[in-house]
C-alpha cells in the first residue's frame, strides 16, 4: 500500500479524519487532498409517500426511526435496538426500520427479542432506489450510531446515508466517531452521540421525536448543506481540479 501511495500523483481522502489516518500509516501529508463525498439532491428530496406504501409496510400512524446500511457490527444498529426500550416507554407507537442486509441480522433479531422490542423492529432487507426514497420520506428521523471496531481497524470514514436522509429534510443522529463529524454538523443538521452510550442514544432519539420544530430545522439545514456543498457535482469539480493541476 505504501508503494502505491508513494507512486501516486496525489491521494484523495474523503475527510480530515481519513487524512490523519493515512498520515499515521505513512503517507506524506503533502500528497493528500480532501475531496468530501456528496449525494444527489435531485435523487433524494422531500416527497409525499403514498398511503398504499405506508399500509403495505404496516407503518400507519407510527413514528419511524430509520437506518440504512449493511447489517454489520460497525454500524451500531445494535445500540439503537438497546436504546429502544426507553424510547418505547415514551412513544409506544415507535418503529425502528432497518433497510439493508448483512451477516449481523440474526444477532440483531435475537437482541430485539431478548429486550422485548421485537414488534417495534422491522427488517426491510434490500430495497430499491424508489422504495428507499419513500422510506426516507416516511421516517421521522435517521440514525446510524457507527463506532470504530478497534481490533479490526473497522471505521466509518464518512457516511453518505446521512446526506441522503438530510437531502430528504430528515434530522439525523450519528456516532461521534470516525469521520461522521464531517458528515453531520452537530446541532445544525443532526446530533452526534457517544456510540457506546445507550442512554445518550435514547435521549437523542427522544429529543428529536419530542420537538417537531427542532427536527424540522435540522432537516432543512441538512438539505441546504447538500445543495450548497455536499453534492456530487461539487465533488467531481474538485477532483477534476486536482487532476488538471498535476
CSV table of C-alpha atoms in Angstrom, one decimal:
chain,number,residue,atom,x,y,z
A,1,UNK,CA,0.0,0.0,0.0
A,2,UNK,CA,2.8,2.5,0.8
A,3,UNK,CA,4.4,1.7,-2.5
A,4,UNK,CA,1.1,2.5,-4.3
A,5,UNK,CA,0.7,5.7,-2.3
A,6,UNK,CA,4.3,6.7,-2.9
A,7,UNK,CA,4.0,6.4,-6.7
A,8,UNK,CA,0.7,8.2,-6.9
A,9,UNK,CA,0.3,11.7,-8.2
A,10,UNK,CA,-1.9,12.6,-5.3
A,11,UNK,CA,-4.1,10.8,-2.7
A,12,UNK,CA,-7.7,11.9,-2.3
A,13,UNK,CA,-9.1,11.4,1.3
A,14,UNK,CA,-12.8,11.8,2.0
A,15,UNK,CA,-12.4,13.5,5.3
A,16,UNK,CA,-9.7,15.1,7.6
A,17,UNK,CA,-10.2,12.1,9.8
A,18,UNK,CA,-9.2,9.7,6.9
A,19,UNK,CA,-6.3,12.1,6.0
A,20,UNK,CA,-4.9,11.8,9.6
A,21,UNK,CA,-5.2,8.0,9.4
A,22,UNK,CA,-3.3,8.0,6.1
A,23,UNK,CA,-0.5,10.2,7.5
A,24,UNK,CA,-0.2,7.9,10.6
A,25,UNK,CA,0.0,5.0,8.2
A,26,UNK,CA,3.0,6.6,6.4
A,27,UNK,CA,1.6,8.7,3.5
A,28,UNK,CA,3.3,12.0,3.0
A,29,UNK,CA,0.8,14.7,4.1
A,30,UNK,CA,1.7,17.0,1.1
A,31,UNK,CA,0.4,14.3,-1.2
A,32,UNK,CA,-3.1,14.2,0.4
A,33,UNK,CA,-6.0,16.3,-0.7
A,34,UNK,CA,-9.5,16.3,0.7
A,35,UNK,CA,-12.5,15.6,-1.5
A,36,UNK,CA,-15.6,15.1,0.6
A,37,UNK,CA,-18.3,12.8,-0.9
A,38,UNK,CA,-21.8,14.0,-1.6
A,39,UNK,CA,-25.2,13.0,-2.8
A,40,UNK,CA,-27.7,14.0,-5.4
A,41,UNK,CA,-30.4,16.4,-4.2
A,42,UNK,CA,-32.4,15.6,-7.3
A,43,UNK,CA,-32.5,11.9,-6.4
A,44,UNK,CA,-33.1,12.4,-2.7
A,45,UNK,CA,-35.6,15.1,-1.9
A,46,UNK,CA,-38.7,15.7,0.3
A,47,UNK,CA,-41.7,14.0,-1.3
A,48,UNK,CA,-45.2,12.7,-0.2
A,49,UNK,CA,-45.4,9.0,0.5
A,50,UNK,CA,-48.4,7.1,-0.9
A,51,UNK,CA,-50.8,5.7,1.6
A,52,UNK,CA,-50.6,2.3,-0.1
A,53,UNK,CA,-46.8,2.1,0.5
A,54,UNK,CA,-47.2,3.0,4.2
A,55,UNK,CA,-50.0,0.5,4.6
A,56,UNK,CA,-48.1,-2.3,2.8
A,57,UNK,CA,-45.3,-1.9,5.4
A,58,UNK,CA,-47.7,-1.7,8.3
A,59,UNK,CA,-46.5,1.8,9.3
A,60,UNK,CA,-49.8,3.7,9.5
A,61,UNK,CA,-49.7,6.0,12.5
A,62,UNK,CA,-46.2,5.0,13.5
A,63,UNK,CA,-43.2,7.1,14.5
A,64,UNK,CA,-40.5,5.7,12.3
A,65,UNK,CA,-36.8,5.7,13.3
A,66,UNK,CA,-34.8,4.6,10.2
A,67,UNK,CA,-31.4,3.1,9.5
A,68,UNK,CA,-29.9,2.2,6.1
A,69,UNK,CA,-26.8,0.2,5.6
A,70,UNK,CA,-25.1,-3.2,5.6
A,71,UNK,CA,-26.1,-5.1,8.7
A,72,UNK,CA,-22.6,-5.4,10.3
A,73,UNK,CA,-21.3,-4.7,13.8
A,74,UNK,CA,-19.6,-1.4,13.0
A,75,UNK,CA,-22.9,0.4,12.1
A,76,UNK,CA,-24.2,0.4,15.7
A,77,UNK,CA,-27.7,-0.8,14.8
A,78,UNK,CA,-27.5,-3.0,17.9
A,79,UNK,CA,-27.1,0.1,20.1
A,80,UNK,CA,-30.2,1.6,18.6
A,81,UNK,CA,-32.1,-1.6,19.5
A,82,UNK,CA,-30.6,-1.4,23.0
A,83,UNK,CA,-31.9,2.2,23.3
A,84,UNK,CA,-35.4,1.2,22.1
A,85,UNK,CA,-36.9,0.1,25.5
A,86,UNK,CA,-36.6,3.7,26.9
A,87,UNK,CA,-37.9,5.2,23.7
A,88,UNK,CA,-40.9,2.8,23.6
A,89,UNK,CA,-41.8,3.8,27.1
A,90,UNK,CA,-42.2,7.4,25.9
A,91,UNK,CA,-43.5,6.6,22.5
A,92,UNK,CA,-45.3,3.2,22.3
A,93,UNK,CA,-46.1,3.8,18.6
A,94,UNK,CA,-42.4,3.9,17.6
A,95,UNK,CA,-41.0,1.5,14.9
A,96,UNK,CA,-37.3,1.0,14.1
A,97,UNK,CA,-37.0,0.3,10.4
A,98,UNK,CA,-33.7,-1.2,9.1
A,99,UNK,CA,-33.1,-1.2,5.3
A,100,UNK,CA,-30.3,-3.4,4.2
A,101,UNK,CA,-28.9,-6.9,4.7
A,102,UNK,CA,-25.8,-8.5,6.1
A,103,UNK,CA,-24.4,-11.1,8.4
A,104,UNK,CA,-25.3,-9.3,11.6
A,105,UNK,CA,-29.1,-9.6,11.1
A,106,UNK,CA,-29.6,-12.8,13.1
A,107,UNK,CA,-27.9,-11.2,16.1
A,108,UNK,CA,-30.0,-8.0,15.8
A,109,UNK,CA,-33.2,-10.1,15.6
A,110,UNK,CA,-32.2,-12.1,18.7
A,111,UNK,CA,-31.3,-8.9,20.6
A,112,UNK,CA,-34.7,-7.3,19.8
A,113,UNK,CA,-36.4,-10.5,21.1
A,114,UNK,CA,-34.2,-10.5,24.2
A,115,UNK,CA,-35.1,-6.9,25.0
A,116,UNK,CA,-38.8,-7.3,24.4
A,117,UNK,CA,-38.9,-4.9,21.5
A,118,UNK,CA,-39.2,-7.3,18.5
A,119,UNK,CA,-42.6,-6.0,17.5
A,120,UNK,CA,-41.0,-2.5,17.3
A,121,UNK,CA,-38.2,-3.5,14.9
A,122,UNK,CA,-38.8,-4.1,11.1
A,123,UNK,CA,-36.2,-5.5,8.8
A,124,UNK,CA,-36.9,-4.3,5.2
A,125,UNK,CA,-33.9,-6.1,3.7
A,126,UNK,CA,-32.5,-4.9,0.4
A,127,UNK,CA,-34.8,-2.1,-1.0
A,128,UNK,CA,-35.0,-0.4,-4.5
A,129,UNK,CA,-33.9,3.2,-5.0
A,130,UNK,CA,-37.6,4.2,-5.4
A,131,UNK,CA,-38.6,2.5,-2.1
A,132,UNK,CA,-35.6,3.9,-0.3
A,133,UNK,CA,-36.8,7.4,-1.2
A,134,UNK,CA,-40.2,6.6,0.2
A,135,UNK,CA,-38.7,5.1,3.4
A,136,UNK,CA,-36.6,8.2,3.9
A,137,UNK,CA,-39.6,10.4,3.5
A,138,UNK,CA,-42.0,8.5,5.8
A,139,UNK,CA,-39.4,8.4,8.6
A,140,UNK,CA,-39.3,10.8,11.5
A,141,UNK,CA,-35.5,10.6,11.9
A,142,UNK,CA,-32.5,8.8,10.6
A,143,UNK,CA,-29.9,7.1,12.8
A,144,UNK,CA,-26.7,5.3,12.4
A,145,UNK,CA,-24.5,5.4,15.6
A,146,UNK,CA,-21.5,3.8,14.0
A,147,UNK,CA,-18.4,3.2,16.1
A,148,UNK,CA,-14.8,2.1,15.4
A,149,UNK,CA,-14.2,-1.6,15.9
A,150,UNK,CA,-10.6,-1.2,17.2
A,151,UNK,CA,-9.2,-4.7,16.9
A,152,UNK,CA,-10.5,-5.0,13.4
A,153,UNK,CA,-9.5,-1.5,12.3
A,154,UNK,CA,-13.1,-1.1,11.1
A,155,UNK,CA,-14.1,2.5,10.9
A,156,UNK,CA,-16.8,4.7,9.4
A,157,UNK,CA,-14.9,7.2,7.2
A,158,UNK,CA,-17.9,9.4,6.4
A,159,UNK,CA,-21.5,8.2,6.0
A,160,UNK,CA,-23.2,9.2,2.7
A,161,UNK,CA,-26.5,7.9,4.1
A,162,UNK,CA,-26.6,11.0,6.4
A,163,UNK,CA,-26.6,13.2,3.4
A,164,UNK,CA,-29.3,11.2,1.6
A,165,UNK,CA,-31.5,11.5,4.7
A,166,UNK,CA,-30.7,15.2,5.0
A,167,UNK,CA,-31.5,15.8,1.4
A,168,UNK,CA,-35.0,14.5,2.2
A,169,UNK,CA,-35.1,17.0,5.1
A,170,UNK,CA,-34.8,14.4,7.8
A,171,UNK,CA,-32.9,15.0,11.1
A,172,UNK,CA,-30.1,12.6,11.7
A,173,UNK,CA,-28.3,11.0,14.6
A,174,UNK,CA,-24.7,9.8,14.2
A,175,UNK,CA,-21.9,8.3,16.3
A,176,UNK,CA,-19.3,10.8,17.4
A,177,UNK,CA,-16.6,8.6,16.0
A,178,UNK,CA,-14.6,8.2,12.7
A,179,UNK,CA,-15.4,10.7,10.0
A,180,UNK,CA,-19.1,11.2,10.8
A,181,UNK,CA,-18.5,14.5,12.5
A,182,UNK,CA,-17.7,15.8,9.0
A,183,UNK,CA,-20.9,14.3,7.5
A,184,UNK,CA,-23.1,15.7,10.3
A,185,UNK,CA,-22.9,19.2,11.8
A,186,UNK,CA,-23.8,18.7,15.4
A,187,UNK,CA,-26.8,20.7,16.4
A,188,UNK,CA,-27.2,22.0,12.9
A,189,UNK,CA,-28.0,19.1,10.6
A,190,UNK,CA,-28.2,16.4,13.3
A,191,UNK,CA,-26.9,15.2,16.6
A,192,UNK,CA,-23.6,13.5,17.3
A,193,UNK,CA,-23.7,11.0,20.2
A,194,UNK,CA,-21.3,8.7,22.0
A,195,UNK,CA,-22.0,5.5,20.0
A,196,UNK,CA,-21.1,3.3,23.0
A,197,UNK,CA,-23.6,5.1,25.3
A,198,UNK,CA,-27.1,3.6,25.1
A,199,UNK,CA,-28.6,6.4,27.3
A,200,UNK,CA,-27.1,9.1,25.1
A,201,UNK,CA,-28.6,7.4,22.1
A,202,UNK,CA,-32.1,7.0,23.6
A,203,UNK,CA,-32.0,10.7,24.9
A,204,UNK,CA,-31.1,12.0,21.4
A,205,UNK,CA,-33.9,10.0,19.8
A,206,UNK,CA,-36.5,11.2,22.3
A,207,UNK,CA,-35.3,14.8,22.0
A,208,UNK,CA,-35.8,14.7,18.2
A,209,UNK,CA,-39.2,13.0,18.4
A,210,UNK,CA,-40.5,15.3,21.1
A,211,UNK,CA,-39.7,18.6,19.3
A,212,UNK,CA,-41.1,18.7,15.8
A,213,UNK,CA,-39.8,22.3,15.3
A,214,UNK,CA,-36.2,21.3,16.2
A,215,UNK,CA,-36.5,18.2,14.0
A,216,UNK,CA,-37.7,20.2,11.0
A,217,UNK,CA,-34.9,22.7,11.5
A,218,UNK,CA,-32.3,20.0,11.4
A,219,UNK,CA,-33.8,18.5,8.3
A,220,UNK,CA,-34.0,21.8,6.4
A,221,UNK,CA,-30.4,22.5,7.3
A,222,UNK,CA,-29.4,19.1,6.1
A,223,UNK,CA,-30.9,19.7,2.7
A,224,UNK,CA,-29.4,23.1,2.4
A,225,UNK,CA,-25.9,21.7,3.2
A,226,UNK,CA,-26.3,19.1,0.4
A,227,UNK,CA,-27.5,21.7,-2.1
A,228,UNK,CA,-24.8,24.2,-1.2
A,229,UNK,CA,-21.8,21.9,-0.8
A,230,UNK,CA,-22.0,18.2,-0.1
A,231,UNK,CA,-23.2,17.1,-3.6
A,232,UNK,CA,-21.5,15.1,-6.4
A,233,UNK,CA,-21.3,18.0,-8.8
A,234,UNK,CA,-19.0,19.8,-6.3
A,235,UNK,CA,-17.0,16.7,-5.6
A,236,UNK,CA,-16.4,15.9,-9.3
A,237,UNK,CA,-15.4,19.6,-9.9
A,238,UNK,CA,-12.9,19.5,-7.0
A,239,UNK,CA,-11.4,16.1,-8.1
A,240,UNK,CA,-11.1,17.3,-11.7
A,241,UNK,CA,-9.3,20.4,-10.4
A,242,UNK,CA,-6.7,18.3,-8.6
A,243,UNK,CA,-6.3,16.1,-11.7
A,244,UNK,CA,-5.8,19.0,-14.0
A,245,UNK,CA,-3.3,20.7,-11.7
A,246,UNK,CA,-0.9,17.7,-11.8
